[in-house]
Coordinates of C-alpha atoms in Angstrom, one line a residue:
M1 CA -14.5 -9.7 9.9
L2 CA -13.1 -6.2 10.0
P3 CA -14.3 -3.7 12.7
A4 CA -17.1 -1.3 11.9
L5 CA -16.5 2.3 10.9
Q6 CA -17.3 5.2 13.2
M7 CA -16.7 9.0 13.0
Y8 CA -14.1 11.1 14.8
W9 CA -13.3 14.8 15.0
C10 CA -10.0 15.7 13.3
P11 CA -8.7 19.0 14.8
H12 CA -6.2 19.4 11.9
K13 CA -8.8 19.4 9.2
R14 CA -11.7 20.7 11.4
E15 CA -14.0 18.1 10.2
K16 CA -15.3 14.6 10.9
L17 CA -13.6 11.6 9.3
Q18 CA -14.4 7.9 9.4
V19 CA -12.3 5.7 11.7
H20 CA -12.1 2.0 12.2
Q21 CA -13.9 1.2 15.5
G22 CA -11.3 -0.6 17.6
L23 CA -8.4 0.5 15.5
A24 CA -7.9 4.0 16.8
N25 CA -5.3 3.0 19.4
I26 CA -3.6 0.1 17.6
N27 CA -1.1 0.0 14.7
M28 CA -2.2 -0.1 11.0
A29 CA -0.2 -3.3 10.6
D30 CA -2.6 -5.1 12.8
L31 CA -5.2 -4.9 10.1
F32 CA -3.0 -7.3 8.0
V33 CA -1.9 -9.7 10.8
G34 CA -2.3 -13.2 9.5
K35 CA -2.3 -12.0 5.9
V36 CA 0.3 -12.0 3.2
L37 CA 1.5 -8.9 1.4
V38 CA 3.6 -9.3 -1.7
K39 CA 6.3 -6.9 -3.0
N40 CA 5.9 -5.9 -6.6
N41 CA 9.5 -6.7 -7.4
R42 CA 10.8 -9.3 -9.9
D43 CA 10.8 -12.1 -7.4
Q44 CA 7.5 -11.0 -5.8
D45 CA 8.9 -11.5 -2.3
E46 CA 6.3 -12.0 0.4
L47 CA 5.9 -10.2 3.7
D48 CA 4.4 -13.1 5.5
T49 CA 5.4 -12.6 9.2
E50 CA 4.0 -10.2 11.7
R51 CA 7.4 -8.6 12.1
E52 CA 7.9 -8.0 8.3
V53 CA 4.4 -6.5 7.9
W54 CA 4.9 -4.3 11.0
Q55 CA 8.2 -3.0 9.8
R56 CA 6.8 -2.1 6.4
L57 CA 3.6 -0.4 7.6
E58 CA 4.7 1.1 11.0
N59 CA 4.9 4.9 11.2
R60 CA 3.8 5.4 7.5
V61 CA 0.9 6.9 5.6
V62 CA -0.8 3.9 4.0
L63 CA -2.6 4.0 0.7
L64 CA -5.1 1.3 -0.3
Y65 CA -5.5 1.5 -4.1
F66 CA -8.7 -0.3 -5.3
S67 CA -8.5 -0.6 -9.1
E68 CA -9.5 -2.7 -12.1
S69 CA -7.0 -2.5 -14.9
G70 CA -9.7 -2.9 -17.5
S71 CA -11.5 0.2 -16.4
S72 CA -10.9 3.3 -18.6
K73 CA -10.9 5.6 -15.5
C74 CA -8.3 3.4 -13.8
Q75 CA -6.2 3.3 -17.0
E76 CA -6.3 7.1 -17.0
F77 CA -5.4 7.5 -13.3
A78 CA -2.8 4.8 -13.0
P79 CA 0.0 6.8 -14.7
L80 CA -0.7 9.8 -12.5
L81 CA -0.6 7.6 -9.4
K82 CA 2.6 6.0 -10.5
D83 CA 4.3 9.3 -11.1
F84 CA 3.0 10.6 -7.7
F85 CA 4.4 7.6 -5.9
V86 CA 7.8 7.5 -7.7
K87 CA 8.4 11.2 -7.1
L88 CA 7.9 10.7 -3.4
T89 CA 9.9 7.4 -3.0
D90 CA 12.5 7.2 -5.7
E91 CA 15.9 8.6 -4.7
F92 CA 16.3 10.1 -8.1
Y93 CA 13.7 12.7 -7.0
V94 CA 14.1 12.8 -3.2
N95 CA 17.0 12.4 -0.8
R96 CA 15.1 9.9 1.2
S97 CA 12.0 7.9 0.4
A98 CA 8.8 9.4 1.9
Q99 CA 7.2 7.4 4.7
L100 CA 4.5 6.1 2.4
V101 CA 3.2 2.7 1.5
L102 CA 0.8 1.7 -1.3
I103 CA -1.1 -1.5 -1.3
Y104 CA -2.9 -2.5 -4.5
V105 CA -6.2 -4.2 -3.9
S106 CA -7.2 -5.8 -7.2
R107 CA -10.6 -5.9 -8.7
D108 CA -9.2 -7.4 -11.9
E109 CA -11.0 -10.2 -13.7
S110 CA -8.1 -12.5 -13.5
E111 CA -4.7 -12.9 -11.9
E112 CA -3.1 -12.5 -15.4
E113 CA -4.7 -9.0 -15.7
Q114 CA -3.4 -8.1 -12.3
D115 CA 0.1 -9.3 -13.1
D116 CA 0.1 -7.4 -16.5
F117 CA -0.9 -4.2 -14.7
L118 CA 1.6 -4.5 -11.9
K119 CA 4.6 -5.2 -14.0
D120 CA 4.5 -1.6 -15.2
M121 CA 4.0 -0.2 -11.7
P122 CA 6.6 0.8 -9.1
K123 CA 8.5 -2.1 -7.6
R124 CA 8.0 -0.7 -4.1
W125 CA 4.2 -1.2 -4.3
L126 CA 2.7 -4.0 -2.3
F127 CA -0.3 -6.0 -3.3
L128 CA -2.6 -8.7 -1.9
P129 CA -2.4 -12.2 -3.4
Y130 CA -5.1 -12.6 -6.0
E131 CA -6.3 -15.8 -4.4
D132 CA -7.1 -13.9 -1.2
E133 CA -10.4 -12.7 -2.7
E134 CA -12.3 -13.0 0.6
F135 CA -10.0 -10.4 2.3
R136 CA -10.0 -8.1 -0.7
R137 CA -13.8 -8.1 -0.7
E138 CA -13.8 -7.5 3.0
L139 CA -11.6 -4.4 2.5
E140 CA -13.9 -3.1 -0.2
A141 CA -17.0 -3.5 2.0
H142 CA -15.2 -2.0 5.0
F143 CA -14.1 1.1 3.2
S144 CA -17.4 1.4 1.3
V145 CA -15.7 1.1 -2.1
S146 CA -18.4 1.3 -4.7
D147 CA -16.4 2.4 -7.7
V148 CA -12.9 2.4 -9.1
P149 CA -10.4 3.9 -8.9
T150 CA -10.5 4.5 -5.2
L151 CA -7.5 5.6 -3.1
V152 CA -8.1 5.3 0.6
V153 CA -5.6 7.2 2.7
L154 CA -4.9 5.9 6.3
K155 CA -3.0 7.0 9.3
P156 CA -0.6 4.4 10.8
S157 CA -3.3 4.0 13.5
G158 CA -5.9 3.0 10.9
Q159 CA -7.8 6.2 11.0
V160 CA -9.1 7.3 7.6
I161 CA -7.6 10.6 6.4
S162 CA -9.5 10.4 3.1
P163 CA -12.0 7.8 1.9
N164 CA -11.0 8.5 -1.7
A165 CA -8.0 10.8 -2.6
V166 CA -8.1 10.3 -6.4
E167 CA -9.2 13.8 -7.2
E168 CA -6.8 15.2 -4.6
V169 CA -3.9 13.5 -6.2
V170 CA -5.0 14.7 -9.6
R171 CA -5.3 18.4 -8.4
L172 CA -2.4 18.7 -6.0
G173 CA 0.1 16.0 -7.0
T174 CA 2.8 15.3 -4.4
L175 CA 1.7 18.2 -2.2
C176 CA -1.0 15.8 -1.0
F177 CA 1.6 13.9 1.0
K178 CA 2.6 16.9 3.1
N179 CA -1.0 17.3 4.2
W180 CA -1.4 13.7 5.0
Q181 CA 1.9 13.6 6.8
E182 CA 0.9 16.4 9.1
V183 CA -2.5 14.9 9.9
S184 CA -1.0 11.5 10.5
E185 CA 1.5 12.8 13.1
I186 CA 4.0 10.3 12.0
I187 CA 7.5 10.5 13.5
D188 CA 10.2 11.7 11.0
R189 CA 12.5 8.7 10.5
N190 CA 15.5 11.0 10.9
F191 CA 14.7 11.0 14.6
L192 CA 14.2 7.3 14.9
L193 CA 16.8 4.8 16.1
P194 CA 18.2 2.3 13.5
E195 CA 16.1 -0.5 15.0
F196 CA 12.9 1.3 13.9
T197 CA 14.0 2.0 10.3
D198 CA 14.0 0.0 7.1
D199 CA 17.7 -0.8 7.4
I200 CA 17.1 -3.5 10.0
A201 CA 17.2 -7.1 8.7
S202 CA 16.9 -9.1 11.9
R203 CA 13.9 -11.3 12.6
S204 CA 12.6 -13.2 15.6
V205 CA 13.7 -16.8 16.2
S206 CA 10.3 -18.2 15.1
D207 CA 10.1 -16.1 11.8
P208 CA 12.0 -18.6 9.6
I209 CA 9.6 -21.4 10.6
R210 CA 6.6 -19.2 9.9
R211 CA 8.0 -18.1 6.6
L212 CA 8.6 -21.7 5.5
K213 CA 4.9 -22.4 5.8
Y214 CA 4.1 -19.8 3.1
K215 CA 7.2 -20.2 0.9
V216 CA 6.7 -23.9 0.3
E217 CA 3.2 -23.3 -0.9
S218 CA 4.1 -20.4 -3.2
T219 CA 7.5 -21.2 -4.6
N220 CA 6.2 -22.9 -7.8
K221 CA 3.7 -20.2 -8.4
K222 CA 6.3 -17.5 -8.1
K223 CA 8.6 -19.3 -10.5
D224 CA 5.8 -19.2 -13.1
R225 CA 5.1 -15.5 -12.6
V226 CA 8.7 -14.2 -12.3
S227 CA 9.4 -14.6 -16.1
K228 CA 6.8 -11.9 -16.7
Y229 CA 8.8 -9.2 -14.9
D230 CA 11.7 -7.2 -16.2
E231 CA 15.2 -8.0 -14.9
E232 CA 15.7 -4.4 -13.8
E233 CA 14.9 -3.5 -10.2
G234 CA 14.2 0.1 -9.1
G235 CA 11.4 2.5 -8.4
G236 CA 9.2 1.4 -11.3
G237 CA 10.5 3.5 -14.1
E238 CA 9.4 7.0 -15.2
G239 CA 5.9 8.1 -14.4
G240 CA 4.1 11.1 -15.8
G241 CA 1.6 11.8 -18.4
D242 CA -1.0 14.5 -18.8
T243 CA -2.4 16.0 -15.6
G244 CA -6.0 15.9 -17.0
F245 CA -8.3 13.3 -15.6
F246 CA -11.7 11.8 -16.7

């Protein structure tokens, strides 16, 4: 079970925000310990060790995107969110990708619907395996998600910056991230040693064994899904669309 929510005073925003009780002093990655996160690339590579998850989530603003691809509201917001994410993370728009991670938490009716939606989204997105329904429902309950789309914004510590930033993204676009970055107090990666950046590829001695446990179980499934994805890698293509919403 996930820890309960409590309130805390945010001096930056001069207001109370919800926080994970017990998560205020630990890393956001700990929320996903023992879980598998999947990259939205052609091969749908899995982050299935603690080290891989930690490296991807550490010192970043984390977005949890709860959505159902069949919802008309989600269909209208998805292109805006795609454009928002691409403009912050694609080197075509920025010199260096923003310290931002998005995890898609599906409320789709089937895995096929989820796959059809994700194939048009940025390859740098992460998502939870569709079969891990129990954890997806736990996240929904924990963050009080009652409707979609919902975009929960989190500090690396797990503290909630915004319980739903959909309207904020619609109104402000990429300026949202500057506000979130300041509140999150994340360390600019330009001041980090190489061992704390994305460039590192080393793993612990036990990681290959732990990876094998997941890879053996999922290889056949991934082969079936990979044909659905385009050969081209990258930031997910052009975003954009009208800025109007709902």
